[in-house]
PDB file of C-alpha atoms in Angstrom:
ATOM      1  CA  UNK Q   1    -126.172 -71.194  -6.488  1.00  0.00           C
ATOM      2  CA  UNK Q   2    -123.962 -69.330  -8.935  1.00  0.00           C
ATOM      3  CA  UNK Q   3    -126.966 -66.457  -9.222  1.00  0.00           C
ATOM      4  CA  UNK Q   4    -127.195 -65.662  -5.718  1.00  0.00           C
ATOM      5  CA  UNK Q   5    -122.976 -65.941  -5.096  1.00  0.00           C
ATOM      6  CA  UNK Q   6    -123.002 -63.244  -8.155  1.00  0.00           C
ATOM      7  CA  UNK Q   7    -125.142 -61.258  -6.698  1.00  0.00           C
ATOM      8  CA  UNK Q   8    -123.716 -61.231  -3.398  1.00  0.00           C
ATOM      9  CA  UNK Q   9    -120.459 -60.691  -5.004  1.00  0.00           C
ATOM     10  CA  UNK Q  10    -122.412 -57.385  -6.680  1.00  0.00           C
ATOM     11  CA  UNK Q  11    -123.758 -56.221  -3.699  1.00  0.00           C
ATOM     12  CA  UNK Q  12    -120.809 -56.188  -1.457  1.00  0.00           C
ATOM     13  CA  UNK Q  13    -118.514 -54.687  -3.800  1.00  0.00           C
ATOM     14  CA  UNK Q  14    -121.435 -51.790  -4.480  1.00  0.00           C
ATOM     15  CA  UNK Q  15    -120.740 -52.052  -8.001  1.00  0.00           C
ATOM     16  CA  UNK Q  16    -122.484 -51.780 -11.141  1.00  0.00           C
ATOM     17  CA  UNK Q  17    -122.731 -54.867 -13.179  1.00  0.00           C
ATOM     18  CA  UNK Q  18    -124.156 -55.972 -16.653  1.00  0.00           C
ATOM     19  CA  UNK Q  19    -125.065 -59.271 -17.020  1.00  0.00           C
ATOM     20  CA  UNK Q  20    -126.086 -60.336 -20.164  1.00  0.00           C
ATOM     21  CA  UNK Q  21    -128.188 -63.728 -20.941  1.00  0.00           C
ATOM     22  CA  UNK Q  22    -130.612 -65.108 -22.728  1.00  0.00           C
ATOM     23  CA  UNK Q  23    -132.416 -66.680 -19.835  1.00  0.00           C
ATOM     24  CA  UNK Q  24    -135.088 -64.753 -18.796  1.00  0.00           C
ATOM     25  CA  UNK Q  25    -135.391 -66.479 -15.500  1.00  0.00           C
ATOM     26  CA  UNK Q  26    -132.049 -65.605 -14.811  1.00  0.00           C
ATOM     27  CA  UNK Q  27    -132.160 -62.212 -15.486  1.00  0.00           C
ATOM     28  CA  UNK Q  28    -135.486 -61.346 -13.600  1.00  0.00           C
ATOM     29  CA  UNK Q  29    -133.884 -63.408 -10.450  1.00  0.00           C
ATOM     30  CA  UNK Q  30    -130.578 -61.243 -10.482  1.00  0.00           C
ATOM     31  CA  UNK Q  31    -131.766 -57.899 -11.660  1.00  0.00           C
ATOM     32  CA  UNK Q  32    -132.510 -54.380 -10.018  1.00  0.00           C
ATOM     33  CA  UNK Q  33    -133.091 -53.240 -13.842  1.00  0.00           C
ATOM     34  CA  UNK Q  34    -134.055 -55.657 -17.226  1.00  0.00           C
ATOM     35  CA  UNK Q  35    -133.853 -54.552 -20.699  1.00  0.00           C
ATOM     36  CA  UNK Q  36    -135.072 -56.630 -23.431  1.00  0.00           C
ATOM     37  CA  UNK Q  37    -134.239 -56.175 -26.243  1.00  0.00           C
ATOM     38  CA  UNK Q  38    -135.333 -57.694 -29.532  1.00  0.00           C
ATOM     39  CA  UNK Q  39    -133.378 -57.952 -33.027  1.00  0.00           C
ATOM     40  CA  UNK Q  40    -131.011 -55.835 -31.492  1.00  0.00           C
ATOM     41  CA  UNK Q  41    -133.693 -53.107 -30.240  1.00  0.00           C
ATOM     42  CA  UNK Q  42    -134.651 -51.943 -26.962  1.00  0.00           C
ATOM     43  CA  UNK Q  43    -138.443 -53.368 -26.261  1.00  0.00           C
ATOM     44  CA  UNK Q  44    -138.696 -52.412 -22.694  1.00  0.00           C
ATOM     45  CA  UNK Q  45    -136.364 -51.393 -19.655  1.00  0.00           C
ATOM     46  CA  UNK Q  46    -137.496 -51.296 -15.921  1.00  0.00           C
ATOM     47  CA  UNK Q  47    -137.901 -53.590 -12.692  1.00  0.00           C
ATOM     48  CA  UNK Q  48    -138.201 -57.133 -13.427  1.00  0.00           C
ATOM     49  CA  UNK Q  49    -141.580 -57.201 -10.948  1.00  0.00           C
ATOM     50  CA  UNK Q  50    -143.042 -54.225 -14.024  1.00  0.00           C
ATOM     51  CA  UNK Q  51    -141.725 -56.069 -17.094  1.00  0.00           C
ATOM     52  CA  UNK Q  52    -143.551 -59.124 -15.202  1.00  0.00           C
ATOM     53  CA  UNK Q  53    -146.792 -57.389 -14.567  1.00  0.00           C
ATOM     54  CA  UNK Q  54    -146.733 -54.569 -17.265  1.00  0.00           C
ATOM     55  CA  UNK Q  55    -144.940 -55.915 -20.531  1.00  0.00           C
ATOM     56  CA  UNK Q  56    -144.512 -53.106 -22.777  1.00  0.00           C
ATOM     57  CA  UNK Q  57    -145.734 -55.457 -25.432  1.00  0.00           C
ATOM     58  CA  UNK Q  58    -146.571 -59.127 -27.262  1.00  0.00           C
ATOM     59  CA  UNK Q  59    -142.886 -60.046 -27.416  1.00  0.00           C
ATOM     60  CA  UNK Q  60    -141.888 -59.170 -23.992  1.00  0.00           C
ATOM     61  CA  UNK Q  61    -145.577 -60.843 -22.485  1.00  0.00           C
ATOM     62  CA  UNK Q  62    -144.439 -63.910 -24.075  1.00  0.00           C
ATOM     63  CA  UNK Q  63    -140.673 -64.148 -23.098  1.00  0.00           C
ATOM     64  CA  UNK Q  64    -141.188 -63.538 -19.449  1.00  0.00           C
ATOM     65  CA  UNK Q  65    -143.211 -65.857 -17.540  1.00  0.00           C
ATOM     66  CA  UNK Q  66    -142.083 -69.751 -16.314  1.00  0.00           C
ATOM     67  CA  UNK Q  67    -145.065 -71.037 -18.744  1.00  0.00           C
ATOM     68  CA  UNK Q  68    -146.419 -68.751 -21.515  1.00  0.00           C
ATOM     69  CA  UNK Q  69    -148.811 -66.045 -21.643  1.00  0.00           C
ATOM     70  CA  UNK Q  70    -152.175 -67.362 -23.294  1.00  0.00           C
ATOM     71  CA  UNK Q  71    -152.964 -64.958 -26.156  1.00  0.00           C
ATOM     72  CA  UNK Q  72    -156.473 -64.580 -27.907  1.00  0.00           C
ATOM     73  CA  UNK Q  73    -157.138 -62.585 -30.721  1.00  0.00           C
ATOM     74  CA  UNK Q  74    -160.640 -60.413 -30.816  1.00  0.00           C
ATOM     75  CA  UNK Q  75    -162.323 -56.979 -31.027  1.00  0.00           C
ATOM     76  CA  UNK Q  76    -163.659 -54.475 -28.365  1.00  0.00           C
ATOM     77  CA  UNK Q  77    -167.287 -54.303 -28.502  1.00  0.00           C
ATOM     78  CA  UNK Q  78    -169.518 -52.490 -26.764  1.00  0.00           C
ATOM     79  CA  UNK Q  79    -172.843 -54.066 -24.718  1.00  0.00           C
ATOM     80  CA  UNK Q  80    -174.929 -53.138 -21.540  1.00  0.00           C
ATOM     81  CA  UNK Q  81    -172.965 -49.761 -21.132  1.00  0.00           C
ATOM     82  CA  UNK Q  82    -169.681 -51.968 -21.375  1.00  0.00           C
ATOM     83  CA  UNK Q  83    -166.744 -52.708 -23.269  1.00  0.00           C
ATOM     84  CA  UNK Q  84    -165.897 -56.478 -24.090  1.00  0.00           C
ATOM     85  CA  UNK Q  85    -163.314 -58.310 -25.411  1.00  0.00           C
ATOM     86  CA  UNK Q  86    -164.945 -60.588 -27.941  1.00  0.00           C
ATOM     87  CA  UNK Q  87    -163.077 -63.355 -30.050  1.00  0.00           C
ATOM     88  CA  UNK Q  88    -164.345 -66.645 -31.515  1.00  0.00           C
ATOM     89  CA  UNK Q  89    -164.221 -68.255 -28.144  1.00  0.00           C
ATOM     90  CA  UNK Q  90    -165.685 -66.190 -26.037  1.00  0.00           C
ATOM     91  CA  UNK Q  91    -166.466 -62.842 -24.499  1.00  0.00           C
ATOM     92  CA  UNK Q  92    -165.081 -60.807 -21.216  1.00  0.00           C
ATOM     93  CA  UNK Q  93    -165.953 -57.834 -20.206  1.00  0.00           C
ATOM     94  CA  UNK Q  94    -162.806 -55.178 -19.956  1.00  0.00           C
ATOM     95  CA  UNK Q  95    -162.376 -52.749 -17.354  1.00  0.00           C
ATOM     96  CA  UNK Q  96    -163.755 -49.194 -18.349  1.00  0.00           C
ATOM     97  CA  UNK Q  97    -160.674 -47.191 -18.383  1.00  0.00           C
ATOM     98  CA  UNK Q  98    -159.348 -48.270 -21.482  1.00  0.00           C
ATOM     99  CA  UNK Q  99    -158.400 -46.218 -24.076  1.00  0.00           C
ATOM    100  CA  UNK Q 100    -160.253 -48.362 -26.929  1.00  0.00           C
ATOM    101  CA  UNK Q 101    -163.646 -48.287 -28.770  1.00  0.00           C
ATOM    102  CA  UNK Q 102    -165.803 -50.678 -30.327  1.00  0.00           C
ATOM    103  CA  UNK Q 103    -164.409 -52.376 -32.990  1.00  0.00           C
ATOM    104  CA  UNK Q 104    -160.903 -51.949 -32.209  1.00  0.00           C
ATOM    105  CA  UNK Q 105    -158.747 -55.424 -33.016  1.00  0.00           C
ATOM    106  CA  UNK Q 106    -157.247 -56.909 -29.421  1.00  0.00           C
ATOM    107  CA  UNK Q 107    -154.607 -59.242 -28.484  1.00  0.00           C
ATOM    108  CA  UNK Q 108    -155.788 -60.550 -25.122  1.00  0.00           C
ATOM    109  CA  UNK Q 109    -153.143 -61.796 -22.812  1.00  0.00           C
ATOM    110  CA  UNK Q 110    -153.756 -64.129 -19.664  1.00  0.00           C
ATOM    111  CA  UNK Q 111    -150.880 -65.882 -17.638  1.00  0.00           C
ATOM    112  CA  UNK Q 112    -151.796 -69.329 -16.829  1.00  0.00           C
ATOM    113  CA  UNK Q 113    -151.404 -68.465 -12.844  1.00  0.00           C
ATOM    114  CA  UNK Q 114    -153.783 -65.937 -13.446  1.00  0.00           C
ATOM    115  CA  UNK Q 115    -156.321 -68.154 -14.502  1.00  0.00           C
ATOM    116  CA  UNK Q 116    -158.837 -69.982 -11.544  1.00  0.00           C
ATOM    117  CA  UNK Q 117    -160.246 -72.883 -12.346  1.00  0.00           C
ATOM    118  CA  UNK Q 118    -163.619 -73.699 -10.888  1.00  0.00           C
ATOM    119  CA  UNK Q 119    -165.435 -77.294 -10.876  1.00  0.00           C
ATOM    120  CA  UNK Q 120    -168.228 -76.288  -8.988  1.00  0.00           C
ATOM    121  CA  UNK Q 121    -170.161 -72.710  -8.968  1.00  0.00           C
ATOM    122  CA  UNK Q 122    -170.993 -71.179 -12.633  1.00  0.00           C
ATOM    123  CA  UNK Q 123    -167.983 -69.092 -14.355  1.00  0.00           C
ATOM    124  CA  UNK Q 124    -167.301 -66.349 -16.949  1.00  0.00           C
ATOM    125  CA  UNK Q 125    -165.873 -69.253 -19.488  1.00  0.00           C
ATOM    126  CA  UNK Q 126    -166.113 -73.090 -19.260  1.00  0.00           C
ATOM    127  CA  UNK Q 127    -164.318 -75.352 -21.590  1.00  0.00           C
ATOM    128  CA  UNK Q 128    -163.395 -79.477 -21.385  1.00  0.00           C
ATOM    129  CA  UNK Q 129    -160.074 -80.268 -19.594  1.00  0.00           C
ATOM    130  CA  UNK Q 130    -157.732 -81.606 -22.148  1.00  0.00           C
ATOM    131  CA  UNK Q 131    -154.436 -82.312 -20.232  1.00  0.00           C
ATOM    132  CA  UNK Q 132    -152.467 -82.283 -16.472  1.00  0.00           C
ATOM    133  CA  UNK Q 133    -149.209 -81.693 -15.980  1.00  0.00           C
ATOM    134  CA  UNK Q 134    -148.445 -83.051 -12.404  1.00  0.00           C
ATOM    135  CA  UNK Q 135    -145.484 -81.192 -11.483  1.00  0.00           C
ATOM    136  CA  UNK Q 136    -145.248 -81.611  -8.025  1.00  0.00           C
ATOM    137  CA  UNK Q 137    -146.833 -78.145  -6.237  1.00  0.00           C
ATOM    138  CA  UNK Q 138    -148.903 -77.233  -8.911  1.00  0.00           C
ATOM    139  CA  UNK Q 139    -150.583 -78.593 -11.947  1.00  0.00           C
ATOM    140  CA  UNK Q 140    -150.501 -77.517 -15.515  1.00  0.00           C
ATOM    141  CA  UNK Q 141    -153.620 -77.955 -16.946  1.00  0.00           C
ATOM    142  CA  UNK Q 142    -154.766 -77.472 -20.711  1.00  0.00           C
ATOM    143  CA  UNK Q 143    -158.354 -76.294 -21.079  1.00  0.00           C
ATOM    144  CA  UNK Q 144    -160.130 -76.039 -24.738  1.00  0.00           C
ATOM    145  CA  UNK Q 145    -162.453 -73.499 -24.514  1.00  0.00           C
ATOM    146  CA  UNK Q 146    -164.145 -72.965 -27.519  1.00  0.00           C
ATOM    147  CA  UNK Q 147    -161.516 -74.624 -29.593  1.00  0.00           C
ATOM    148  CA  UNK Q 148    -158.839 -72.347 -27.865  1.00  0.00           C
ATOM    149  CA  UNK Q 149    -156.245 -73.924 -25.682  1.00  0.00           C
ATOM    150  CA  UNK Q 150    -156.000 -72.428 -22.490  1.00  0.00           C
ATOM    151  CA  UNK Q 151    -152.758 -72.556 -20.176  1.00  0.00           C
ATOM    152  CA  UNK Q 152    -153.669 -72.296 -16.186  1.00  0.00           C
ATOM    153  CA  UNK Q 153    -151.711 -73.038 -13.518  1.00  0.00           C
ATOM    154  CA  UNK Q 154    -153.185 -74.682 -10.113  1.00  0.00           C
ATOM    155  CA  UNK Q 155    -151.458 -74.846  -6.614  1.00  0.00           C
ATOM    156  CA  UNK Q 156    -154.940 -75.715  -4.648  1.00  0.00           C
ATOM    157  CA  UNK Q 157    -155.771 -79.620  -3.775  1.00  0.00           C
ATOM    158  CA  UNK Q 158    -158.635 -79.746  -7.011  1.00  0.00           C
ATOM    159  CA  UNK Q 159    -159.664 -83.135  -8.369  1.00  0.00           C
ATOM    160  CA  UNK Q 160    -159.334 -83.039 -12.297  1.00  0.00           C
ATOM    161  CA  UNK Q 161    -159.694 -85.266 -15.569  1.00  0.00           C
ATOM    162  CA  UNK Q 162    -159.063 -85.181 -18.542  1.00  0.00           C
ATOM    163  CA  UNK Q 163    -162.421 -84.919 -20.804  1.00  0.00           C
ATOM    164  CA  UNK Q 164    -164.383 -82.809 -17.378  1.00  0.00           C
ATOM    165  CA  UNK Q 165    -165.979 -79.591 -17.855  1.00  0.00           C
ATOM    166  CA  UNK Q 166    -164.453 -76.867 -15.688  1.00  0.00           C
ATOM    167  CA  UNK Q 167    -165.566 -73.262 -15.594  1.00  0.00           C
ATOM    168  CA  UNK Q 168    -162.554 -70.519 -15.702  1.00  0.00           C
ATOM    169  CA  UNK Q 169    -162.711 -67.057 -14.135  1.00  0.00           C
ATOM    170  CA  UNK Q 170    -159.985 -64.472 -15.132  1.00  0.00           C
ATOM    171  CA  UNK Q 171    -160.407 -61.226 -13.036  1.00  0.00           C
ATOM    172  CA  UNK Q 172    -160.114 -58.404 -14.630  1.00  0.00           C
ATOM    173  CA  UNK Q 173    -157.102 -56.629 -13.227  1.00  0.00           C
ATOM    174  CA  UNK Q 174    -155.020 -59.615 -14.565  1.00  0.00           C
ATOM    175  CA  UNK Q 175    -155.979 -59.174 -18.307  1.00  0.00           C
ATOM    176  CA  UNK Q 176    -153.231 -57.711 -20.721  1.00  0.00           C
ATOM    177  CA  UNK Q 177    -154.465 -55.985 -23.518  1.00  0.00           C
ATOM    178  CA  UNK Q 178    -152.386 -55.300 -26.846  1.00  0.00           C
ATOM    179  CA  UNK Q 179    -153.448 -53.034 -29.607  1.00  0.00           C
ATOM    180  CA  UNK Q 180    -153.094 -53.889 -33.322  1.00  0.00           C
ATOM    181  CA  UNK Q 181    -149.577 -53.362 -33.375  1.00  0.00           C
ATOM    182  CA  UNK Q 182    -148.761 -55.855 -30.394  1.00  0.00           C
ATOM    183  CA  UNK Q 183    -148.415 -52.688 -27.804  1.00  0.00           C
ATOM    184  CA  UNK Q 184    -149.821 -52.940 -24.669  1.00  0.00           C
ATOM    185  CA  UNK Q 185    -153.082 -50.887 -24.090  1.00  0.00           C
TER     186      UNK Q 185
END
């Protein structure tokens, strides 16, 4: 209530404001502009929908989000005229326009909305179902895969328990990728 009567406030007087807070949920629900900043540096600065869909790096992919980014740690390698992201766990193939060759160390980044969970038809990834979290509209749902814990986040009616297999697709187009250095690829 006190978000939207500040920002009403903001918008009728047509001026600028800066709001500061720690609460990232706050700041990409009242914002035109967001800059995070870290140990007193500037990480990243645009439209809370880009900082949401294109963090600039590890740090900002894991402060903004209502549950966590998953993050994997792997290489590129090359197979089939492909690239792949290959770590312990498992392997995914990357979309070709990346600016990485074979070999290259990854940070893979996957937000657990992002993730579809499949009990039926075979997947990229399977893994056992560990936990639910019923929280009303959606479930929270902790998959091992491979040893890896998994965040994903499910809205549909799907009938789940603990200990089940469940395969996992992750389309492409919603993979982050971070170099070495934690910057996004």
């Amino acid at each position: 209530e006190a978000r939207r009567f500040l920002r009403r406030i903001q918008k009728e007087s047509g001026i600028t404001a800066v709001y500061v807070t720690h609460d990232q949920a706050e700041a990409m629900a009242m914002s035109d502009r967001v800059a995070v900043m870290k140990e007193g540096k500037l990480t990243q600065l645009d439209k809370p929908g880009a900082i949401y869909d294109r963090p600039a790096d590890v740090f900002v992919a894991s402060f903004v989000g209502n549950f966590p980014m998953n993050f994997l740690e792997g290489q590129a390698e090359a197979g089939a005229g492909k690239l792949y992201f290959r770590s312990d766990e498992f392997k995914l193939a990357l979309p070709g326009d990346l600016k990485i060759k074979p070999g290259d160390k990854l940070t893979l980044g996957i937000r657990p909305e992002h993730i579809e969970l499949n009990t039926g038809a075979a997947a990229e990834l399977t893994g056992t179902v560990d936990d639910i979290e019923q929280l009303g509209s959606e479930l929270i749902v902790s998959v091992n895969v491979g040893g890896k814990p998994l965040l994903a986040r499910e809205t549909g009616k799907i009938d789940l328990k603990a200990g089940m297999k469940i395969g996992l697709k992750i389309p492409a187009s919603n993979l982050h990728l971070f170099n070495s250095e934690g910057k996004r690829i």
